[in-house]
XYZ file of C-alpha atoms in Angstrom:
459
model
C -17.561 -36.569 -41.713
C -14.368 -34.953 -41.152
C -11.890 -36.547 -38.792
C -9.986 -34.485 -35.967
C -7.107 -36.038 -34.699
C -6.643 -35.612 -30.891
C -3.449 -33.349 -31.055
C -5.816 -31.116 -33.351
C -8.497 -31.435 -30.608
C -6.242 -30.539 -27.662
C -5.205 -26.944 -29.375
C -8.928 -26.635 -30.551
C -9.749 -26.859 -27.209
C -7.156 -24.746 -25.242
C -7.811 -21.953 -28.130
C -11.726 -22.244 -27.146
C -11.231 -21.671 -23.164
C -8.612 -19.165 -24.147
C -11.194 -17.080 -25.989
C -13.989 -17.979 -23.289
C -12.011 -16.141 -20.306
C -11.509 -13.376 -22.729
C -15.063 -13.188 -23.315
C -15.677 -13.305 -19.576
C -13.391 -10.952 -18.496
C -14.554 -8.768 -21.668
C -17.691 -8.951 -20.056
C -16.819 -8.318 -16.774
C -15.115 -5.326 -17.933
C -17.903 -3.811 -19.840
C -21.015 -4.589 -16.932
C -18.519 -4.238 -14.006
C -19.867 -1.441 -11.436
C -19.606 1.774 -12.958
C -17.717 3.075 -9.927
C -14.295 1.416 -11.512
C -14.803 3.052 -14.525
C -12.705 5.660 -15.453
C -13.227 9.017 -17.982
C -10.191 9.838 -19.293
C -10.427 13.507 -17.926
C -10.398 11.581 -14.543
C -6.856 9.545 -15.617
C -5.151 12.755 -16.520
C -6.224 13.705 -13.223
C -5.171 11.484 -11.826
C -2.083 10.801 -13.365
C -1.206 14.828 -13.024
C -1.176 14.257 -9.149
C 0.146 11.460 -8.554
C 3.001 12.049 -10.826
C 6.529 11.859 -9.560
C 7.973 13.982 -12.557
C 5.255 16.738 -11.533
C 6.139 16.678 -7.877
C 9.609 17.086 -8.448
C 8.871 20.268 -10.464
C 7.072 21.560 -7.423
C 9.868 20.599 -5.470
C 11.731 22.901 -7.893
C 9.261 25.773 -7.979
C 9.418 26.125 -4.143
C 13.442 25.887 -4.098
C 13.257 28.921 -6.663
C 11.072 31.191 -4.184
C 14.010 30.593 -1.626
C 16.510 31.333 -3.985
C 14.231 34.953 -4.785
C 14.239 35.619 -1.106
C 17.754 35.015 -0.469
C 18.549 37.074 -3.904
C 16.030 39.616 -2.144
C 18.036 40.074 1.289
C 21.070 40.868 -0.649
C 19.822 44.664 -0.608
C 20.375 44.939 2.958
C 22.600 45.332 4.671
C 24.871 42.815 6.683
C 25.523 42.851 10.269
C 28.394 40.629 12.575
C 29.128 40.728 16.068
C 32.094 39.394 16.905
C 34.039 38.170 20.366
C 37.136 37.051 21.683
C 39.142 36.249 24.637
C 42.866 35.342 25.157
C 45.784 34.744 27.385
C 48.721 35.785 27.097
C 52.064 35.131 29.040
C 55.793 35.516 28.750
C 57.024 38.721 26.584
C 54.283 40.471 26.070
C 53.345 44.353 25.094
C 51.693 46.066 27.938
C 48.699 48.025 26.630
C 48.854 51.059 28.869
C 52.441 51.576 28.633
C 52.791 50.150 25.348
C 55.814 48.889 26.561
C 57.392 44.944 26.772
C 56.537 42.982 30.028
C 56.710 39.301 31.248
C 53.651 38.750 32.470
C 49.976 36.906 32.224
C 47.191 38.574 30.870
C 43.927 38.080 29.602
C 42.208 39.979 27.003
C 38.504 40.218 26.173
C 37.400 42.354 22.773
C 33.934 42.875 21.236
C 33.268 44.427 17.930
C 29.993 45.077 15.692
C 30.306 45.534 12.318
C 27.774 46.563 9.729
C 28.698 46.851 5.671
C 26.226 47.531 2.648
C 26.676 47.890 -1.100
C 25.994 50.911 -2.602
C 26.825 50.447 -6.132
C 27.772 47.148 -7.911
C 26.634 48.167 -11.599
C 23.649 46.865 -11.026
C 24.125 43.480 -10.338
C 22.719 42.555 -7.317
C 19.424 43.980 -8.698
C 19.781 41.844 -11.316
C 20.759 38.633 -9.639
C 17.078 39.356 -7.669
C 15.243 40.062 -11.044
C 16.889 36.637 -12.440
C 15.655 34.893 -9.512
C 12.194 36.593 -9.690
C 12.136 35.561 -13.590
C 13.500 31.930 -12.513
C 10.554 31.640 -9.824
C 7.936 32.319 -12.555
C 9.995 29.786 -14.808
C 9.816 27.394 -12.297
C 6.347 27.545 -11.597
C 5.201 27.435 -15.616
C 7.468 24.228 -15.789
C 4.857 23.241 -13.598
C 2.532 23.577 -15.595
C 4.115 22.416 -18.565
C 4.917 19.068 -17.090
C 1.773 18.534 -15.852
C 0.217 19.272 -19.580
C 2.841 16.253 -21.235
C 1.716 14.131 -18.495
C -1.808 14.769 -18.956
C -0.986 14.624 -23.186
C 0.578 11.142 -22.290
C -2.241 9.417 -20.145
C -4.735 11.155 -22.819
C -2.690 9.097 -26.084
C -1.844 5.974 -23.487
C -6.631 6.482 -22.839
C -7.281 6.579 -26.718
C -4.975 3.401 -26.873
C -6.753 1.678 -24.572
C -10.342 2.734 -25.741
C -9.311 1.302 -29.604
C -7.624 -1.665 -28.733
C -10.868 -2.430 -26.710
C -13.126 -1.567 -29.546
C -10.767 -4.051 -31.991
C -11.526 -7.021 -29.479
C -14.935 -6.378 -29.754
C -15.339 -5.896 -33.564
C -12.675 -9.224 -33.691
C -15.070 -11.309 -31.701
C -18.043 -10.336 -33.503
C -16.010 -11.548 -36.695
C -15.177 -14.933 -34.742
C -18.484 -15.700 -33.921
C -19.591 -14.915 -38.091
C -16.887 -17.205 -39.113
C -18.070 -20.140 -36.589
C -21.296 -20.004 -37.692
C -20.492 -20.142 -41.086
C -18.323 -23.070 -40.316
C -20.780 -25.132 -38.724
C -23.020 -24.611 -41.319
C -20.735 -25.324 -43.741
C -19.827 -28.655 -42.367
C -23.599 -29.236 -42.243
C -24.126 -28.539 -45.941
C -20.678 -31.091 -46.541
C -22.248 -33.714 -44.518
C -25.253 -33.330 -46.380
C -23.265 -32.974 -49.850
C -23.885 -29.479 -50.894
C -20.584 -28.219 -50.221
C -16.730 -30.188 -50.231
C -14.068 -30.653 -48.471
C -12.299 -27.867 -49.832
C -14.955 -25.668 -48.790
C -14.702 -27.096 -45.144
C -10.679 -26.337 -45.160
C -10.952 -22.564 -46.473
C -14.289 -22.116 -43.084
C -11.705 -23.844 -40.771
C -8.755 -21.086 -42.073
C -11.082 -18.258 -41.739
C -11.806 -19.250 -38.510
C -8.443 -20.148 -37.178
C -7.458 -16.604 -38.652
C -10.071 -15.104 -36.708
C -9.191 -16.541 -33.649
C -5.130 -15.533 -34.269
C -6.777 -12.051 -34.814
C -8.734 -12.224 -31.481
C -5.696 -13.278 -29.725
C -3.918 -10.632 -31.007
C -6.037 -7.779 -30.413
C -6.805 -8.762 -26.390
C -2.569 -9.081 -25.856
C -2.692 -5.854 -27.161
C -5.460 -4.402 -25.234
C -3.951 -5.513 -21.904
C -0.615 -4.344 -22.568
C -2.367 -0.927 -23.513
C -4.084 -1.060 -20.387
C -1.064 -1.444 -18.411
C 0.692 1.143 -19.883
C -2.063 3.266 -19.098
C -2.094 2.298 -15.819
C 1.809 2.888 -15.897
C 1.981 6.562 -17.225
C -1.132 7.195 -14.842
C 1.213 5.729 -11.773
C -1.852 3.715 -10.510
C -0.872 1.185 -7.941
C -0.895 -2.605 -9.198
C -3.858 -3.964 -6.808
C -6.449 -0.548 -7.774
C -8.782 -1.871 -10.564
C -8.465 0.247 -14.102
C -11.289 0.305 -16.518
C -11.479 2.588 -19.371
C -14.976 4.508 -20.307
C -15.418 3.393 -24.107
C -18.550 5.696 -24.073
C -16.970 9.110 -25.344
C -16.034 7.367 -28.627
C -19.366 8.127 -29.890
C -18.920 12.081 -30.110
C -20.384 13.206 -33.293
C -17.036 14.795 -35.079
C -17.629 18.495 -36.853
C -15.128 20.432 -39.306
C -13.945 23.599 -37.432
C -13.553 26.893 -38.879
C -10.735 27.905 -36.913
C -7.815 29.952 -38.179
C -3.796 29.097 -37.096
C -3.466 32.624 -36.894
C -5.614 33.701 -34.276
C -5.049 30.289 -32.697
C -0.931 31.003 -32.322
C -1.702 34.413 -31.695
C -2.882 33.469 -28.418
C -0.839 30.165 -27.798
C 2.516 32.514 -28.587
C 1.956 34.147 -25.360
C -0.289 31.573 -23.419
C 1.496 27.895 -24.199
C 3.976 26.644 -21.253
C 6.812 25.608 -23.817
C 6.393 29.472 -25.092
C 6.055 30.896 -22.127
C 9.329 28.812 -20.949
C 11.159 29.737 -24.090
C 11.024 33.567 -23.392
C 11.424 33.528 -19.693
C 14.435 31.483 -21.131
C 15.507 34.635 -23.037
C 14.777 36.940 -20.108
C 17.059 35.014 -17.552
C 19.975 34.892 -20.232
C 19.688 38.808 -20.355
C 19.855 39.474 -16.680
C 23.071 36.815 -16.642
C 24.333 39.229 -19.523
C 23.976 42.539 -17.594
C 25.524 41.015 -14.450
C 28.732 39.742 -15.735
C 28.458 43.510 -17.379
C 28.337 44.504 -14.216
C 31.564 42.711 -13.136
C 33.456 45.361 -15.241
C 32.202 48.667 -13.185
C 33.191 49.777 -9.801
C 32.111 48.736 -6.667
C 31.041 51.167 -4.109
C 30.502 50.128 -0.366
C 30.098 51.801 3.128
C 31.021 49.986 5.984
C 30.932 50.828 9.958
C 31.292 49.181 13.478
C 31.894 49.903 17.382
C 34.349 47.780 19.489
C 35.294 47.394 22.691
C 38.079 45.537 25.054
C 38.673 44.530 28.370
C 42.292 43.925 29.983
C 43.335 42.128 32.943
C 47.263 41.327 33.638
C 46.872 38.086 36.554
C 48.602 37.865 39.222
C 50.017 41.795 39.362
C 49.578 43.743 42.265
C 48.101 46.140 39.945
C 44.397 46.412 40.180
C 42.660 46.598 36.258
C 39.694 48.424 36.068
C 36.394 47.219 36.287
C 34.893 45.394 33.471
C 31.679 47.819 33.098
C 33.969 50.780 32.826
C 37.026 49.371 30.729
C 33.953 48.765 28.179
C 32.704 51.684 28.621
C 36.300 53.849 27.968
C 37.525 51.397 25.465
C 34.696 51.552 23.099
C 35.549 53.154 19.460
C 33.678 53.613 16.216
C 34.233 53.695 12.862
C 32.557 54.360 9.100
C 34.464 54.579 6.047
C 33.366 54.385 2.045
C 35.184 52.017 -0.334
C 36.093 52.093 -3.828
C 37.103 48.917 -6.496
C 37.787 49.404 -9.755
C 38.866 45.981 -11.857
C 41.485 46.804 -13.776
C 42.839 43.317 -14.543
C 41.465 39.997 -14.070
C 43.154 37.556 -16.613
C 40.277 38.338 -18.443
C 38.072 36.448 -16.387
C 35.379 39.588 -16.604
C 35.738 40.074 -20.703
C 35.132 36.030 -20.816
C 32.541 36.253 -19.092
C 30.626 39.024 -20.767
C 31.458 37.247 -23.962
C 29.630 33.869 -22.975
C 26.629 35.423 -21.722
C 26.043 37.299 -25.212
C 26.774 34.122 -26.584
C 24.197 32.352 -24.423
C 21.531 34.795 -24.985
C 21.910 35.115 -28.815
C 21.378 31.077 -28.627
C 18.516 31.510 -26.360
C 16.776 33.804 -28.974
C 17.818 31.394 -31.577
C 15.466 28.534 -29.666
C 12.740 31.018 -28.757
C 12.130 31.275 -32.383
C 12.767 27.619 -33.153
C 10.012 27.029 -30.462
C 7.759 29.365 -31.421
C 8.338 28.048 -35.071
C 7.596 24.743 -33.935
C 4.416 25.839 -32.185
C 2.880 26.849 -35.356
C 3.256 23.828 -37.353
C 1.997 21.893 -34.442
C -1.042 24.192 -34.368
C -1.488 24.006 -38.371
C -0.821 20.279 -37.944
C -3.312 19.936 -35.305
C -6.374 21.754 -37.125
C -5.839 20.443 -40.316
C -5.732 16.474 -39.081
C -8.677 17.257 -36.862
C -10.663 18.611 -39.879
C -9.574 15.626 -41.752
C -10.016 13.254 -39.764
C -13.941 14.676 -39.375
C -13.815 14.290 -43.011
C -12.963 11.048 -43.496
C -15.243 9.985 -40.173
C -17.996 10.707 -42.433
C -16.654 8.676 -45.383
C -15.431 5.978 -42.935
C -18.677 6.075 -41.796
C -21.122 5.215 -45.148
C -18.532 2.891 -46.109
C -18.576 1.139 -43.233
C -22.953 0.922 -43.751
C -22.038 -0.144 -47.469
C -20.173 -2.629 -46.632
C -22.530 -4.222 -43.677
C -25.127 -3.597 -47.054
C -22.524 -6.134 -49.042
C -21.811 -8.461 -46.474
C -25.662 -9.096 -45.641
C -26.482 -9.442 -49.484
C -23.644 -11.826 -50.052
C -24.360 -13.756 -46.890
C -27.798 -14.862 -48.522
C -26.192 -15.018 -51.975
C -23.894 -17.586 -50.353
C -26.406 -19.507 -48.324
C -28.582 -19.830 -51.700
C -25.377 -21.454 -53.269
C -24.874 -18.408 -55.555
C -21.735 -16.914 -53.769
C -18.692 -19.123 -53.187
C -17.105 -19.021 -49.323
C -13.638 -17.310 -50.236
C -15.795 -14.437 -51.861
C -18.371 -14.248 -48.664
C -14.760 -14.247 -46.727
C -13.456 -10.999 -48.416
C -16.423 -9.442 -47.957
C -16.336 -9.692 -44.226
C -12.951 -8.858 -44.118
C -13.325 -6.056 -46.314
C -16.395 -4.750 -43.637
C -13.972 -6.266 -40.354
C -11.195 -3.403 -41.631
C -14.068 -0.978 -42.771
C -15.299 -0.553 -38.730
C -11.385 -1.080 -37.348
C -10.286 2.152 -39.774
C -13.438 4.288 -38.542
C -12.647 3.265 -34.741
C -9.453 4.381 -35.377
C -10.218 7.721 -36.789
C -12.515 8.200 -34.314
C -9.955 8.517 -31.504
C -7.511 10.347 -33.595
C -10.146 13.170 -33.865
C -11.003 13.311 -30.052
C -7.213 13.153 -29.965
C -6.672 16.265 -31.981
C -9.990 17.792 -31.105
C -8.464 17.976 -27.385
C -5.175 19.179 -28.609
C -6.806 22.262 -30.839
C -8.759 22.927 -28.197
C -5.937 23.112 -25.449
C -4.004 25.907 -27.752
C -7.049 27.279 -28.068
C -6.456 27.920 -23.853
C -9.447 25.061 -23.096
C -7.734 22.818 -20.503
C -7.268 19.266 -20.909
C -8.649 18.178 -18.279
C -12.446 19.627 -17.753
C -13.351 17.597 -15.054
C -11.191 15.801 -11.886
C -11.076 12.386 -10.513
């Protein structure tokens, strides 16, 4: 018999209801109603709608279509009414004599005025096309933030889905290594095996249960940073769909050519890198534009009224004094910078600058989006490839541990040997769950430069 002192029992037994709420809540989690379960096309859904970062960007999108409408009005023309009233006392000029009195009057004018551009070298059209271009910017940045987020709760899913799988593979292990303890500490009451043998059953199993341990923090802190990056509130239950694990993965025959073909024209960070380009070109022409002439026309109609108080003269009446005193006017203008400590030339200057560095990371993105495309197809295809090997290795080694099992019970096999081979089998099924989700992780992401988007179904 082996003697258990009671500090030994105490963590023996706070590690065994440790592991028994984990295998409750385990199996709450995996026969829990299926109307808390959630596909990960329904996170990113989620997670796309209720994101803060995505809202903003709307926020954005709409504040460029006012800034296109106000860049819009600048082609007409502009129109102010003006008003005034005053009185006036001591030395004064008289109006009708145009002489200098000493008296109190009050004067009343109106005015309308009207001016438009007609010629600015072009840069009011351009300021409307940069907002136009901005709009559509604004709008794919949209887009492009809602793809990261949906990229991010898709990783933060896969996380979740293998971390769950590992506590499930690491209690099956525990419950192998118990059951070869007990047995073993049968067979060393009964003489067959030692003490030794009883010490190296114990460390397996203690292992085992580290390993356990280990894999459920992990799970739970996977789940809560999917529950995080999906901004789901802290009391709304969260449990993963393990089911689409079991996709059978295939080698593609696609081509990175034809693939960034399309995604050159069709992928948000491409699409934002050119409009990039465009709105650096439009802020090139205008400050070209700041070195042409400026052509306006401008026109108005004003009136007056004149009273001088307490005069024995009698003013005219209101209706006819605006009436008599009304006068028009239209005239053209002409500016032609000449000097403007340079201002203009600096201007012009940065803006070529700017653009020439905007083409410089249009191609740097575009570069980038290639190698993430070849990147993409070739670890899908070999991750499919090693699936399969993954796969009849991990049957091979089930083969081994079952054959050494009954070696070991028939005394043939000694326990550190039946140990590697379940450890050997243990990381055998880990490294295939693990490729398994990087494939459905790059299977998505082929797919979505292929123009497939990531999310095929809502919440």
């Amino acid at each position: 018999m082996v003697v258990v002192s009671k500090d030994g029992m105490k963590a023996k037994l706070l590690i065994s209801f440790f592991l028994a709420v984990t295998a409750l809540k385990s199996m709450g989690q995996t026969s829990g109603d299926n109307s808390d379960v959630w596909t990960m096309d329904q996170c990113m859904a989620y997670a796309v709608a209720h994101s803060t970062s995505v809202q903003s960007k709307r926020i954005a999108a709409k504040t460029a279509k006012m800034e296109q409408a106000s860049a819009m009005a600048d082609f007409f023309p502009s129109v102010v009414a003006t008003t005034g009233g005053q009185y006036a006392w001591g030395r004064n000029i008289d109006p009708e004599t145009n002489t200098y009195n000493n008296v109190t009057t009050f004067y009343n004018s109106y005015g309308l005025y009207a001016s438009v551009t007609l010629f600015d070298g072009g840069r009011t059209i351009n300021r409307w096309k940069q907002a136009k271009v901005s709009r559509q910017s604004a709008l794919n940045t949209v887009q492009k933030q809602s793809d990261d987020k949906a990229i991010e709760v898709m990783m933060a899913f896969v996380d979740v889905v293998y971390y769950n799988g590992a506590v499930k593979i690491a209690q099956e292990k525990l419950a192998t290594s118990r059951a070869t303890q007990h047995k073993t500490e049968l067979q060393e009451e009964l003489g067959i095996k030692g003490l030794p043998d009883v010490a190296t059953a114990k460390s397996q199993t203690a292992a085992d249960e580290y390993r356990l341990i280990h894999n459920q923090n992990l799970y739970n802190q996977a789940l809560l940073n999917l529950a995080t990056a999906m901004n789901l509130p802290a009391e709304q239950s969260l449990q993963a769909d393990t089911t689409f694990q079991t996709i059978l993965p295939e080698i593609g025959n696609d081509n990175v050519d034809e693939i960034y073909a399309f995604a050159a024209y069709n992928d948000p960070s491409a699409i934002d890198a050119k409009y990039t380009v465009e709105k650096q070109k439009l802020a090139y022409r205008i400050s070209q534009g700041s070195l042409w002439p400026t052509i306006s026309l401008e026109g108005g109609v004003s009136t007056s009224y004149y009273k001088t108080l307490h005069s024995e003269y009698e003013a005219a009446s209101f209706a006819s004094q605006f009436k008599n005193n009304r006068g028009e006017y239209i005239y053209a203008s002409l500016r032609i910078p000449i000097f403007s400590n340079l201002s203009n030339l600096t201007s012009v200057k940065r803006s070529r600058n700017e653009l020439e560095t905007a083409k410089l990371e249009q191609e740097e993105t575009l570069r980038k989006l290639y190698n993430d495309i070849a990147q993409a197809v070739m670890d899908r295809d070999g991750y499919a490839m090693e699936i399969a090997s993954l796969a009849n290795k991990a049957d091979a080694d089930a083969l081994a541990y079952d054959l050494n099992r009954r070696k070991y019970d028939e005394g043939l096999l000694s326990l550190i040997d039946l140990q590697l081979s379940a450890n050997t089998l243990f990381q055998s099924r880990l490294d295939l769950l693990q490729r398994r989700m990087l494939y459905i992780l790059k299977d998505r992401l082929v797919n979505y430069y292929k123009g497939i988007p990531l999310i095929l179904h809502g919440f």
